[in-house]
mmCIF file of C-alpha atoms and ligand atoms in Angstrom:
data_model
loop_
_atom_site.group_PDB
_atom_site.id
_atom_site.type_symbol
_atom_site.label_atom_id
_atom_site.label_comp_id
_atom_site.label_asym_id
_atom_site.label_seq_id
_atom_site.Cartn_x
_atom_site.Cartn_y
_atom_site.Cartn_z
ATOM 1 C CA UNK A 1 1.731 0.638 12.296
ATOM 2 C CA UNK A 2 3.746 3.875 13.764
ATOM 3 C CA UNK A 3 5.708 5.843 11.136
ATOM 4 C CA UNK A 4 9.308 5.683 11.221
ATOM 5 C CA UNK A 5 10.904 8.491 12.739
ATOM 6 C CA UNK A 6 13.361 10.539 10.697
ATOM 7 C CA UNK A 7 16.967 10.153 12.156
ATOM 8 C CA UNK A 8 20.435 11.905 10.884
ATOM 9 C CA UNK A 9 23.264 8.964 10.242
ATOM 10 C CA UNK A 10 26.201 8.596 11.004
ATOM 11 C CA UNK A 11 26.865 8.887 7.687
ATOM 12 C CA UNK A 12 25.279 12.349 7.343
ATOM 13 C CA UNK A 13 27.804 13.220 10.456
ATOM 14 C CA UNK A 14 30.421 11.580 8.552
ATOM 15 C CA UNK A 15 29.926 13.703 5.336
ATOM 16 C CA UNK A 16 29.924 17.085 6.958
ATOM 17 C CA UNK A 17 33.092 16.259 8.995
ATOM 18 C CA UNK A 18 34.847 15.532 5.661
ATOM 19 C CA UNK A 19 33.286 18.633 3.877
ATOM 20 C CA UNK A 20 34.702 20.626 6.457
ATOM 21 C CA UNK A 21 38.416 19.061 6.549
ATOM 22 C CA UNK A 22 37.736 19.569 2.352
ATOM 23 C CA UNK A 23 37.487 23.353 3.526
ATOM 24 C CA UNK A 24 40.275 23.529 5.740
ATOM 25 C CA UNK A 25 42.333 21.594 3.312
ATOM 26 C CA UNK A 26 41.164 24.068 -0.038
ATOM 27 C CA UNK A 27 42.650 27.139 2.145
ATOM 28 C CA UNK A 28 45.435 25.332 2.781
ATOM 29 C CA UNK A 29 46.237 24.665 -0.202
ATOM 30 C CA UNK A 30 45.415 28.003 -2.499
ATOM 31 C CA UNK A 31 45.887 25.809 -5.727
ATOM 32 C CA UNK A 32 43.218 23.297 -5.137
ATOM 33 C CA UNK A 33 40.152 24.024 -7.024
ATOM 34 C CA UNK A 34 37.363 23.390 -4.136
ATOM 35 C CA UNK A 35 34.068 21.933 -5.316
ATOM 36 C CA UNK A 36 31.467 24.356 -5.712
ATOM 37 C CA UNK A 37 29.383 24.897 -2.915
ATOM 38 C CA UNK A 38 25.604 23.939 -3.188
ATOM 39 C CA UNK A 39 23.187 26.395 -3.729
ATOM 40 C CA UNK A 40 21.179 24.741 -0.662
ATOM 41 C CA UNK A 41 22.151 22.244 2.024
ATOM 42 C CA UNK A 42 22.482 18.640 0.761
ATOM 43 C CA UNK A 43 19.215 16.520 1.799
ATOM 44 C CA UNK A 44 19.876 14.646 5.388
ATOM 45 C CA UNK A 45 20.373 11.176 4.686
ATOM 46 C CA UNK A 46 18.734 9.274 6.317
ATOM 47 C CA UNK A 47 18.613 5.491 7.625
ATOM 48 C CA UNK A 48 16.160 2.966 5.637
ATOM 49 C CA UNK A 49 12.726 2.313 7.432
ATOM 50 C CA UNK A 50 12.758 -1.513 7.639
ATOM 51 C CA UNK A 51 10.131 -3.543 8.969
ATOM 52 C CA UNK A 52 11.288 -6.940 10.606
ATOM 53 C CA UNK A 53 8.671 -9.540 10.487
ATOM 54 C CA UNK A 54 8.734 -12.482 13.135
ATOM 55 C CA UNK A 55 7.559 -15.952 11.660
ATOM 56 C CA UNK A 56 9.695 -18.130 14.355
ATOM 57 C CA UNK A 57 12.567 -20.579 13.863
ATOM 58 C CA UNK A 58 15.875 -21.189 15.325
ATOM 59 C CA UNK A 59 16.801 -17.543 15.302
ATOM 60 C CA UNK A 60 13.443 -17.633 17.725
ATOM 61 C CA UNK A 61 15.229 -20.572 19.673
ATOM 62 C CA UNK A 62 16.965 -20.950 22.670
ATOM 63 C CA UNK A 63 18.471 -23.919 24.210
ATOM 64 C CA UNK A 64 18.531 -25.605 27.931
ATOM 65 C CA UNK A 65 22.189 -24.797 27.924
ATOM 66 C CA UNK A 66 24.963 -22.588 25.636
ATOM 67 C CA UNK A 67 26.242 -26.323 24.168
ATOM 68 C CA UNK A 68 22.924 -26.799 22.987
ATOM 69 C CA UNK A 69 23.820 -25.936 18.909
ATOM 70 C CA UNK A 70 21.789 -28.412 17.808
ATOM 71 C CA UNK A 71 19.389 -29.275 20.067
ATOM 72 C CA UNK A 72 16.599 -26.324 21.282
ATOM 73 C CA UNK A 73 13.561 -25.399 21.278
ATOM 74 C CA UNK A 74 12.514 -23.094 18.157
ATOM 75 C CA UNK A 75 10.357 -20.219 17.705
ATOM 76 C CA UNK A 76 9.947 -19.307 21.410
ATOM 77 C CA UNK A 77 12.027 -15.999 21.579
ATOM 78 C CA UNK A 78 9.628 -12.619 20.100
ATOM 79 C CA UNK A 79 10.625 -10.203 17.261
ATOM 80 C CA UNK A 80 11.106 -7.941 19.248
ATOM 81 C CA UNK A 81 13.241 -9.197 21.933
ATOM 82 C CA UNK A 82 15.453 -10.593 19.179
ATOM 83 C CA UNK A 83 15.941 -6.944 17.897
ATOM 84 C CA UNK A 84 16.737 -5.639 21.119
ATOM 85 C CA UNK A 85 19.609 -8.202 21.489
ATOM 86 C CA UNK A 86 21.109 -7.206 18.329
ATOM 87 C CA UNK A 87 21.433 -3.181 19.280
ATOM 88 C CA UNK A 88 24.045 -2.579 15.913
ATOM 89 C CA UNK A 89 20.926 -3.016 13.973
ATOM 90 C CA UNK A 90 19.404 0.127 15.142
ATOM 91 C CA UNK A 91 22.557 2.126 14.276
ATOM 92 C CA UNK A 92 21.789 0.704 10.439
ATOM 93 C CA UNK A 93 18.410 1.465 9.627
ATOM 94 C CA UNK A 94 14.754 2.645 11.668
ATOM 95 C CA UNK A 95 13.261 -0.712 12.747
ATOM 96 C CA UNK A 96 10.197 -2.480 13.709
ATOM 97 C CA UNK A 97 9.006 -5.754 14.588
ATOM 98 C CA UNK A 98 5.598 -7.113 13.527
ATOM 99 C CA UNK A 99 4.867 -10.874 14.713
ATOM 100 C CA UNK A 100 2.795 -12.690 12.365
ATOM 101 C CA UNK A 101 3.936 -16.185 13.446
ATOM 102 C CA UNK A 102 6.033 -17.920 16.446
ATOM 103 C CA UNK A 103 6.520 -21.509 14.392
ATOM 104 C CA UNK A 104 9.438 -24.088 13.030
ATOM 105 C CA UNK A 105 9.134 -23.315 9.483
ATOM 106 C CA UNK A 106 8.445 -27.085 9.163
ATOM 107 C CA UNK A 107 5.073 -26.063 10.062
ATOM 108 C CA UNK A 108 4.329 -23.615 7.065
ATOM 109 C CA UNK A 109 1.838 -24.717 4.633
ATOM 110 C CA UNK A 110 -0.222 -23.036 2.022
ATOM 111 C CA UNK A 111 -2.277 -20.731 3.935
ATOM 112 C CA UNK A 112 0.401 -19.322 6.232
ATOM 113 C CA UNK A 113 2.503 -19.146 3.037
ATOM 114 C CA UNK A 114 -0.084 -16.681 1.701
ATOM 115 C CA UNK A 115 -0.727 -14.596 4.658
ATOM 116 C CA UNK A 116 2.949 -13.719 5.164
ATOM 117 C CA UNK A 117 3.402 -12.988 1.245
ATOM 118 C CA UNK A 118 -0.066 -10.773 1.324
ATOM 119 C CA UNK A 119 1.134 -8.810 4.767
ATOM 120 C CA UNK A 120 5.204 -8.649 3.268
ATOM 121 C CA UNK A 121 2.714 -6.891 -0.233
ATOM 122 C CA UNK A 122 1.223 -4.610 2.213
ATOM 123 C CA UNK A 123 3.872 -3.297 4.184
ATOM 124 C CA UNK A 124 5.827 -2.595 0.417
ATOM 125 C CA UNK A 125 3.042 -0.664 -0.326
ATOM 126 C CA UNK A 126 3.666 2.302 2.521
ATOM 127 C CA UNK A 127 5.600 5.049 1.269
ATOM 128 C CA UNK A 128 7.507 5.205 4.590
ATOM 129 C CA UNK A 129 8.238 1.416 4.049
ATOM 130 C CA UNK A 130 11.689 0.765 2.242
ATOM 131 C CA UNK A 131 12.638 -3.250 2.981
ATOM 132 C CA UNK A 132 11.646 -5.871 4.717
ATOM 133 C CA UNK A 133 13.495 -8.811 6.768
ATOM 134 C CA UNK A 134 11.630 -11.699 7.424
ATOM 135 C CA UNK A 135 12.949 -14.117 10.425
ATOM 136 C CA UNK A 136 12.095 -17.616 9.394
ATOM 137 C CA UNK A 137 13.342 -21.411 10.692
ATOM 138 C CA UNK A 138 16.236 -22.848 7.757
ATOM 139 C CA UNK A 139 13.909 -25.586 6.923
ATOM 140 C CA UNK A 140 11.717 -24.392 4.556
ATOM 141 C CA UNK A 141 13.007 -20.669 4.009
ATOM 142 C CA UNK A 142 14.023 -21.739 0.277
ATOM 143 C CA UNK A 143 10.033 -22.368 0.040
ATOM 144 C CA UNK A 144 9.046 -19.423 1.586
ATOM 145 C CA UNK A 145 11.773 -17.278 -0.046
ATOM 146 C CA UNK A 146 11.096 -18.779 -3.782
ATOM 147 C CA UNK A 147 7.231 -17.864 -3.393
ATOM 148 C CA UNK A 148 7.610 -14.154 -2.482
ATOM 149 C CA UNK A 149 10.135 -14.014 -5.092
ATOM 150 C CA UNK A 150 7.635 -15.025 -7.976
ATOM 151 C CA UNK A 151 4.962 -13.050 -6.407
ATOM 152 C CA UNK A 152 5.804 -9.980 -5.211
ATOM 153 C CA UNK A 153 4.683 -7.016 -7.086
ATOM 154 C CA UNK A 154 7.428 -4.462 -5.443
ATOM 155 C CA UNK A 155 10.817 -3.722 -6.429
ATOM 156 C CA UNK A 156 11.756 -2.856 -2.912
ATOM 157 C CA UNK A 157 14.350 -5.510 -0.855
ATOM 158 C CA UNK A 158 12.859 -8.417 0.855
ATOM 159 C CA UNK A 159 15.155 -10.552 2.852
ATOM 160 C CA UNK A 160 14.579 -13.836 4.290
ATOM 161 C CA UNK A 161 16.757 -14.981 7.344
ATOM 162 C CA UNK A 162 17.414 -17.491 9.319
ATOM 163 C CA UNK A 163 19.789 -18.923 12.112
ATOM 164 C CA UNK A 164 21.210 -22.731 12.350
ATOM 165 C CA UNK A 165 21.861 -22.045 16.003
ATOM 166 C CA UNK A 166 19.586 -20.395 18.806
ATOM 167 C CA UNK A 167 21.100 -17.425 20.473
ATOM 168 C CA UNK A 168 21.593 -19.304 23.698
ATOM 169 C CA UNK A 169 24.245 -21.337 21.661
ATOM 170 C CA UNK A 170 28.059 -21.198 21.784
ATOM 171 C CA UNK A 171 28.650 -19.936 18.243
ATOM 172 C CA UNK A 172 25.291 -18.172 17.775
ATOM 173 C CA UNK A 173 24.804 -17.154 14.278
ATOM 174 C CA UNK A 174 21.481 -15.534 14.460
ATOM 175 C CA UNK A 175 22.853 -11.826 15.221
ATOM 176 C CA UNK A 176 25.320 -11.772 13.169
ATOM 177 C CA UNK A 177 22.636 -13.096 10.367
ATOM 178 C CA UNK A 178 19.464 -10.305 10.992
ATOM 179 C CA UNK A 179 22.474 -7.807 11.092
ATOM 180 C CA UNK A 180 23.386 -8.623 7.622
ATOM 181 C CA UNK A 181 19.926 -9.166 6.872
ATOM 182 C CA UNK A 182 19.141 -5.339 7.720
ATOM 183 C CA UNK A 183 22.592 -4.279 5.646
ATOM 184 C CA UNK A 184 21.133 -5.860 2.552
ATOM 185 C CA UNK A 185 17.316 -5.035 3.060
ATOM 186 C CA UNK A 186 18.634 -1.459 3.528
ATOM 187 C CA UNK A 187 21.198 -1.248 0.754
ATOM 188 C CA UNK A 188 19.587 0.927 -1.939
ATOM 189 C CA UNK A 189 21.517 -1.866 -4.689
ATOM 190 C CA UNK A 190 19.067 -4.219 -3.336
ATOM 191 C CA UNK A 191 16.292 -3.314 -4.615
ATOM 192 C CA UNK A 192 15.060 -5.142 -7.889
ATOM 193 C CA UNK A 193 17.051 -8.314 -7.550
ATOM 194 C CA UNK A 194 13.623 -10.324 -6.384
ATOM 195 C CA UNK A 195 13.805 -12.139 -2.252
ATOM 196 C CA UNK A 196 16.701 -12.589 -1.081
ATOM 197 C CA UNK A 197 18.367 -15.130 1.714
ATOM 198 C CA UNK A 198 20.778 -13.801 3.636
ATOM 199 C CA UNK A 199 23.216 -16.042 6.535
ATOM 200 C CA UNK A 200 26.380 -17.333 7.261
ATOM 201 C CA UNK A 201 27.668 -13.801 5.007
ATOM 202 C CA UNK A 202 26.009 -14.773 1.742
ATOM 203 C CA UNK A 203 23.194 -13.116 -0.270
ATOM 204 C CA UNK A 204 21.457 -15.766 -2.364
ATOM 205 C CA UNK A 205 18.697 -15.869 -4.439
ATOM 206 C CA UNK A 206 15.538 -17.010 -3.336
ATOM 207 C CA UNK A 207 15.639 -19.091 -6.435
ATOM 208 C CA UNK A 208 18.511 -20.992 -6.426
ATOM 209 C CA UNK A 209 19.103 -21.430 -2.870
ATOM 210 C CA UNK A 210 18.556 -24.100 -0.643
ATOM 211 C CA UNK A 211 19.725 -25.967 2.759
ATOM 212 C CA UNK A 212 22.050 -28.473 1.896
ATOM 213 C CA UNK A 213 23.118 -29.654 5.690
ATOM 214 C CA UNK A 214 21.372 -30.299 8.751
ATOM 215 C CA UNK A 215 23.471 -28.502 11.612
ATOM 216 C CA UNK A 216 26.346 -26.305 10.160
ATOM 217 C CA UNK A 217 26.290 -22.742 10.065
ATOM 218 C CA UNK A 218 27.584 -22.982 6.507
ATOM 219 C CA UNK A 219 24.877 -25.136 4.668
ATOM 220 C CA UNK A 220 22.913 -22.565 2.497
ATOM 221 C CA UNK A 221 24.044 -22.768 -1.437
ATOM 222 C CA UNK A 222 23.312 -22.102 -4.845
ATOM 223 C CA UNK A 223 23.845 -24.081 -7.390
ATOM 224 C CA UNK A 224 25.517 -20.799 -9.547
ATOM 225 C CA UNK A 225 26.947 -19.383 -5.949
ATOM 226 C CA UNK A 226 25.404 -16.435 -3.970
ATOM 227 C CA UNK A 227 24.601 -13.321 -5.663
ATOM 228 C CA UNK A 228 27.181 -11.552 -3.097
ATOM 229 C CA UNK A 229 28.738 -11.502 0.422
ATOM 230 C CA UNK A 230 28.125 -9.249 3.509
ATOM 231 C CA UNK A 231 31.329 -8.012 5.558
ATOM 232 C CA UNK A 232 32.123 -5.950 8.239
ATOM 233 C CA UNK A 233 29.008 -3.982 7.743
ATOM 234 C CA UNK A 234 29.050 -4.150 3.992
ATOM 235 C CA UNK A 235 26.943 -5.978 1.645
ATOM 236 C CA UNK A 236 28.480 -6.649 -2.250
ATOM 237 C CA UNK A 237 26.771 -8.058 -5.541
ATOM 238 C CA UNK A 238 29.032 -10.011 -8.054
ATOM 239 C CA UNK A 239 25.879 -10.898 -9.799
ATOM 240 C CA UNK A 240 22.467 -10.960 -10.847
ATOM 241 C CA UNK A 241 20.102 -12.995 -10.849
ATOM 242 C CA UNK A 242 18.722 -14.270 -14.206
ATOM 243 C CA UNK A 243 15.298 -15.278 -13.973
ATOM 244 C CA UNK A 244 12.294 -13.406 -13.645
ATOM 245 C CA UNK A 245 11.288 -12.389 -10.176
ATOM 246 C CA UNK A 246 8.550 -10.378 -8.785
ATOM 247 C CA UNK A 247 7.235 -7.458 -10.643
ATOM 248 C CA UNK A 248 8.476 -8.804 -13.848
ATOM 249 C CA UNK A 249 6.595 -12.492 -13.266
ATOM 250 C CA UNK A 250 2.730 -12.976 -13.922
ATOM 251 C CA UNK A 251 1.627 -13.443 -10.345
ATOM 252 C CA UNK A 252 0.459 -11.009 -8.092
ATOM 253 C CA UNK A 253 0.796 -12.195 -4.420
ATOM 254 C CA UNK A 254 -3.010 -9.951 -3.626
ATOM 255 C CA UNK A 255 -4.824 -11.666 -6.021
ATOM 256 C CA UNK A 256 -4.371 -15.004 -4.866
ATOM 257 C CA UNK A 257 -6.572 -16.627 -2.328
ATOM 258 C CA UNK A 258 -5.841 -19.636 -2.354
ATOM 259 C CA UNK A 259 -3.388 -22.409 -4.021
ATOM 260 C CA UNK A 260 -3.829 -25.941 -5.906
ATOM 261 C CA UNK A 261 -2.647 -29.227 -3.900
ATOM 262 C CA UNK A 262 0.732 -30.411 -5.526
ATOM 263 C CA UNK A 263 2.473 -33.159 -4.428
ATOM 264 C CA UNK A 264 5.640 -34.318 -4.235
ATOM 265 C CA UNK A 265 6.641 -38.344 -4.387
ATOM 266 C CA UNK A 266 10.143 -39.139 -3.384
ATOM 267 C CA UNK A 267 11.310 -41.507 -5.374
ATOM 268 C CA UNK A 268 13.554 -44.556 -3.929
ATOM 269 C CA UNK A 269 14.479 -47.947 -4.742
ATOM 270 C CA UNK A 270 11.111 -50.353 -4.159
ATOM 271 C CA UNK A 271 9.063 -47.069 -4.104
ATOM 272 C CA UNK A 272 5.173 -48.229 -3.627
ATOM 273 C CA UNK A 273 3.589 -47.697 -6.602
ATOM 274 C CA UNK A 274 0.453 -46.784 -4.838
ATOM 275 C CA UNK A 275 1.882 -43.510 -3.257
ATOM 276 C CA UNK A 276 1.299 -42.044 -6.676
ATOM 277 C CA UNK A 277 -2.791 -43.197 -6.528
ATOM 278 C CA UNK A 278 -2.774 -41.895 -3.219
ATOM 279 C CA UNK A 279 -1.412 -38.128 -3.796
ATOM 280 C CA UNK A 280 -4.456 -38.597 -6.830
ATOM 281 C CA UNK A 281 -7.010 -39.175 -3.916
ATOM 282 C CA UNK A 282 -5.762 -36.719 -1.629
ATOM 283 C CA UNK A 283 -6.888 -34.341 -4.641
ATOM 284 C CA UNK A 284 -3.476 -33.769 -5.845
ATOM 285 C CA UNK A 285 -3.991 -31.405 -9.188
ATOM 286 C CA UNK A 286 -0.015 -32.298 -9.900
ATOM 287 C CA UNK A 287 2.044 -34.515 -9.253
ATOM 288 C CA UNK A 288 6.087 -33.553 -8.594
ATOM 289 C CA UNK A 289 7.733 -37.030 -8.646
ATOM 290 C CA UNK A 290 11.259 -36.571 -7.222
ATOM 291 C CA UNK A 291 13.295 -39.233 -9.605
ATOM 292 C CA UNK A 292 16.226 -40.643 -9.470
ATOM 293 C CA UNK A 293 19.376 -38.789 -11.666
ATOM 294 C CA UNK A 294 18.328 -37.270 -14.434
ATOM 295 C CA UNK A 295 14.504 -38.109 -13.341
ATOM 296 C CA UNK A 296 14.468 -41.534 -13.823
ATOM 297 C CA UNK A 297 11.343 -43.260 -13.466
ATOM 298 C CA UNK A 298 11.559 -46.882 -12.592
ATOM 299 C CA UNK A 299 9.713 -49.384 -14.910
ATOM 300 C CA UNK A 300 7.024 -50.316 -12.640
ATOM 301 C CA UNK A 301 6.105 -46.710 -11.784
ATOM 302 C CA UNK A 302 5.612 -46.070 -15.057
ATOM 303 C CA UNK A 303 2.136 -46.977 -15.610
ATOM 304 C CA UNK A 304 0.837 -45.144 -12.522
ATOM 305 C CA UNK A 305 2.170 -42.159 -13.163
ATOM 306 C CA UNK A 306 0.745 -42.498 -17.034
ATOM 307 C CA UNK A 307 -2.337 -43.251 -14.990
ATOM 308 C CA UNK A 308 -2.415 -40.320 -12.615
ATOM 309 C CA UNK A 309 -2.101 -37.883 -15.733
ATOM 310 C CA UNK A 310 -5.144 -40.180 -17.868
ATOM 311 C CA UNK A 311 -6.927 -38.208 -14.784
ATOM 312 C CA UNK A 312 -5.899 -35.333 -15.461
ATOM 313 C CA UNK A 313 -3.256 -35.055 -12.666
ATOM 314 C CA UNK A 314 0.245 -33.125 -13.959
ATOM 315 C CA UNK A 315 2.866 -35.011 -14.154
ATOM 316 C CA UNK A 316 6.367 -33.025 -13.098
ATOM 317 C CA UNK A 317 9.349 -35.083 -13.400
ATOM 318 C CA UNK A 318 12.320 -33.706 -11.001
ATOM 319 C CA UNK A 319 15.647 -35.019 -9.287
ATOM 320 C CA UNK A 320 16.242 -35.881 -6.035
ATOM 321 C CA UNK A 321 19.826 -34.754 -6.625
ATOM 322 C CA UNK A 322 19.783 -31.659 -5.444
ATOM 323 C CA UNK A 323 20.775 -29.542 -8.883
ATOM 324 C CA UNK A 324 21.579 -30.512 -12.407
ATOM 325 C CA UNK A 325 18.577 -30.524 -15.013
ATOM 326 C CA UNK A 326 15.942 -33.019 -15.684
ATOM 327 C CA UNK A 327 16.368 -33.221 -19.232
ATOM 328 C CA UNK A 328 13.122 -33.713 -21.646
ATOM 329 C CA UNK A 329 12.375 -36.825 -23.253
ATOM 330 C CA UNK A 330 15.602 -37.980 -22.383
ATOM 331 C CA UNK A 331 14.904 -40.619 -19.286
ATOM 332 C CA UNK A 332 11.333 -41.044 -20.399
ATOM 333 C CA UNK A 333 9.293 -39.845 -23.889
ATOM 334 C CA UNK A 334 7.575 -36.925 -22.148
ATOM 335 C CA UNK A 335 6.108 -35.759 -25.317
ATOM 336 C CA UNK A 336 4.396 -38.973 -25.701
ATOM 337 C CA UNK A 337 2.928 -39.327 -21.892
ATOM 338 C CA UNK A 338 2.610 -35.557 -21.790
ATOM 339 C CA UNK A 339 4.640 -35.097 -19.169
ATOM 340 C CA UNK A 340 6.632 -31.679 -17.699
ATOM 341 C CA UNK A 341 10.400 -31.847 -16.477
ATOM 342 C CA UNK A 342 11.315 -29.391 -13.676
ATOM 343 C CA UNK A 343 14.517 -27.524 -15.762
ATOM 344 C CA UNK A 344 17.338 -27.231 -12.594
ATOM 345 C CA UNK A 345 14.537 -26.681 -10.008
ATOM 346 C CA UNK A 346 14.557 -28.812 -6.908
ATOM 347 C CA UNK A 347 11.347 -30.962 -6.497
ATOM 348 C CA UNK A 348 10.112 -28.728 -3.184
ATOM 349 C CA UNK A 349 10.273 -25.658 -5.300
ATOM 350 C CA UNK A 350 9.210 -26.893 -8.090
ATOM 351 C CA UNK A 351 5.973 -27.977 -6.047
ATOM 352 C CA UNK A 352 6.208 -24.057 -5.344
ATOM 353 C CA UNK A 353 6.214 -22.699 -9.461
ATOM 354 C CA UNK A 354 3.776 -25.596 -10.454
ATOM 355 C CA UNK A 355 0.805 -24.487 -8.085
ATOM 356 C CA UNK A 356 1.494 -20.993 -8.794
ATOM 357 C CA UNK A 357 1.136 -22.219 -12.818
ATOM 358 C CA UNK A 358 -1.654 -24.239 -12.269
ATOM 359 C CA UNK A 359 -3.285 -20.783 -10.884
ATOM 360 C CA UNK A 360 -3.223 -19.434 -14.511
ATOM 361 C CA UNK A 361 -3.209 -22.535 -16.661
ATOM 362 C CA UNK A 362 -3.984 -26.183 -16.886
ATOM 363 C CA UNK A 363 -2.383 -26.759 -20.467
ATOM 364 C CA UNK A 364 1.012 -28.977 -20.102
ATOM 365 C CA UNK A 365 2.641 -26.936 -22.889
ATOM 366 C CA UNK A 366 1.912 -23.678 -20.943
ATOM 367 C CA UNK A 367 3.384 -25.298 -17.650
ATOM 368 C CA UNK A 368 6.731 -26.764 -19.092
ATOM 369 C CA UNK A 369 7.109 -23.015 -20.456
ATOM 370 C CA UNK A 370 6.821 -22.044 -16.581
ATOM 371 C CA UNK A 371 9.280 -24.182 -15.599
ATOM 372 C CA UNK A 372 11.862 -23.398 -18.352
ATOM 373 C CA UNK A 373 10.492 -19.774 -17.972
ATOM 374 C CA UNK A 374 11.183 -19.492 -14.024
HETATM 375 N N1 LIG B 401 13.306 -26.518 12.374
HETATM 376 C C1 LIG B 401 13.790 -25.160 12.388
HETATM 377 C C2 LIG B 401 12.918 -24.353 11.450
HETATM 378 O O1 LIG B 401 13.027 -24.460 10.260
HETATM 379 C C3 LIG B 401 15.208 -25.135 11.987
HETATM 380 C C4 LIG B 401 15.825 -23.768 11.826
HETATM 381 O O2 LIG B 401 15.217 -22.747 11.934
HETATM 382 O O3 LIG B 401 17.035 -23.742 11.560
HETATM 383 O O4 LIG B 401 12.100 -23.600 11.918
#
């Protein structure tokens, strides 16, 4: 990759038009006490060096028509001809495109997963590196966005965004989004608060955030709100996040090769009992099951699950609610079957955490401490 070129802000302009007017003001006004003057110019500032990395999506979509919102084809438009439609970018920070995917983020699985996260480590390795945007489809940017934010060994800002409408749409929300993406990747109070997910003028938490609607522009949330809001060019924090992320978490995105098969059961009344037996075939080293409520496990699914974990299969007990807590040993003795409950974490990210665990540790004990833990 080409170094970044060094280029003097706006800012920097900014900052020596006021020091001047400060001048012209001091002799002015004989009373003023002007600051003292530096003993040697003050360093150019200079814009952040981000690298924008292309994985596909909606914000890769266009439509037959500008009505098209909803219906498009995704991950068809390059990196780089998205960053060229967006020029107020360049005004913001030094950036490049790198391509590494053109797909609907429906289409990620385990290995593209960890290609992404070990390029993403590599580029936060280079001095001349200082964030990171990653363009991704809505579906499964939570995924994405929770793994790099347990595995990332860089204190640096990674941002994950995404668009719900291609830019051919009426309404497009894909500039607007890699704009604010950029902001936040290239605020300097962005660094050390894990992956983040940036649209629709939030910052979230690759944690706690995930896609709550199918079509509106307005359907990422956290279950404790975003961490902060971008506005007219301006990115905020109100909080922090509270869980450990990325340098301070005990996986290390270049040392793994490869991940465990988890699987996740939806649960539903008159489940089939024998979706559980099949995840064990498939070679399934855990099992999520996405309960009812507060995990509730019906009483004839029961005895495969019990089953399933006699063969050494995890057992993860979640809700298909969408946020709350699965409580332990409340809906179902989990001491006694040796089961795990997810904490708050929904049952597609807790598929995420539990194959990272199982990476370090097949002891149930160890893994409920993960999940209470992360
Ligand atoms: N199916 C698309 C994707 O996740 C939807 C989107 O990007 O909004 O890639």
């Amino acid at each position: 990759m080409k170094h970044f070129a060094r280029v003097t802000t706006l800012a920097a302009a900014l900052l020596s038009a006021s020091l001047i007017t400060g001048t012209v003001h001091a002799q002015l006004a004989p009373s003023a006490q002007p600051a003292a003057a530096p003993a040697t110019a003050p360093a150019e500032a200079r814009k952040a060096n981000i690298v924008i990395i292309g994985t596909g999506g909606t914000i890769a979509g266009a439509g037959a028509s500008a009505i098209n919102t909803a219906a498009y084809q995704s991950a068809v438009v390059p990196v780089d001809k998205i960053i060229a439609s967006v020029p107020e970018v360049s005004k913001v920070a030094n950036v490049k495109g790198e391509q590494i995917f053109q797909i609907g983020s429906e289409s990620f699985n385990n290995e593209r997963l960890l290609k992404l996260g070990k390029r993403v480590s590599e580029l936060l390795k280079q001095p001349d590196v200082d964030g990171i945007v990653i363009t991704h489809g809505t579906d499964t940017i939570e995924e994405t966005a929770y793994f790099l934010n347990l595995t990332l060994k860089s204190d640096k800002p990674v941002v994950v965004v995404g668009s719900m409408r291609p830019g051919t749409a009426l309404g497009a929300d894909g500039a607007l989004n890699l704009y604010d993406a950029v902001l936040v990747a290239s605020n300097p109070t962005s660094r050390g608060k894990g992956t983040l997910v940036v649209l629709n003028d939030e910052i979230h938490t690759g944690r706690d955030v995930t896609k709550s609607n199918t079509f509106k522009t307005e359907t990422f949330r956290s279950a404790f709100g975003p961490l902060g809001y971008v506005v007219e060019g301006r990115s905020q924090y109100y909080r922090l996040p509270a869980r450990p992320h990325t340098v301070q978490t005990e996986w290390d995105i270049d040392k793994i090769d490869k991940l465990p098969e988890v699987a996740v059961v939806y649960a539903y009344g008159n489940v089939n009992p024998a979706s559980i037996d099949a995840a064990v075939k498939s070679g399934a080293k855990a099992i999520v099951y996405a309960a009812t409520g507060n995990g509730s496990v019906g009483d004839y699914m029961v005895e495969p699950l019990k089953a399933a974990r006699a063969k050494g299969v995890q057992i993860v007990r979640a809700s298909r609610t969408g946020s709350g807590v699965v409580i332990r040993n409340a809906e179902q003795p989990d001491d006694k079957y040796d089961w795990i409950v997810t904490d708050d974490q929904m049952p597609q990210k807790a598929r995420i955490l539990m194959a990272l665990a199982l990476t370090k540790t097949n002891d149930s004990k160890a893994l409920q401490q993960v999940f209470w833990k992360y």
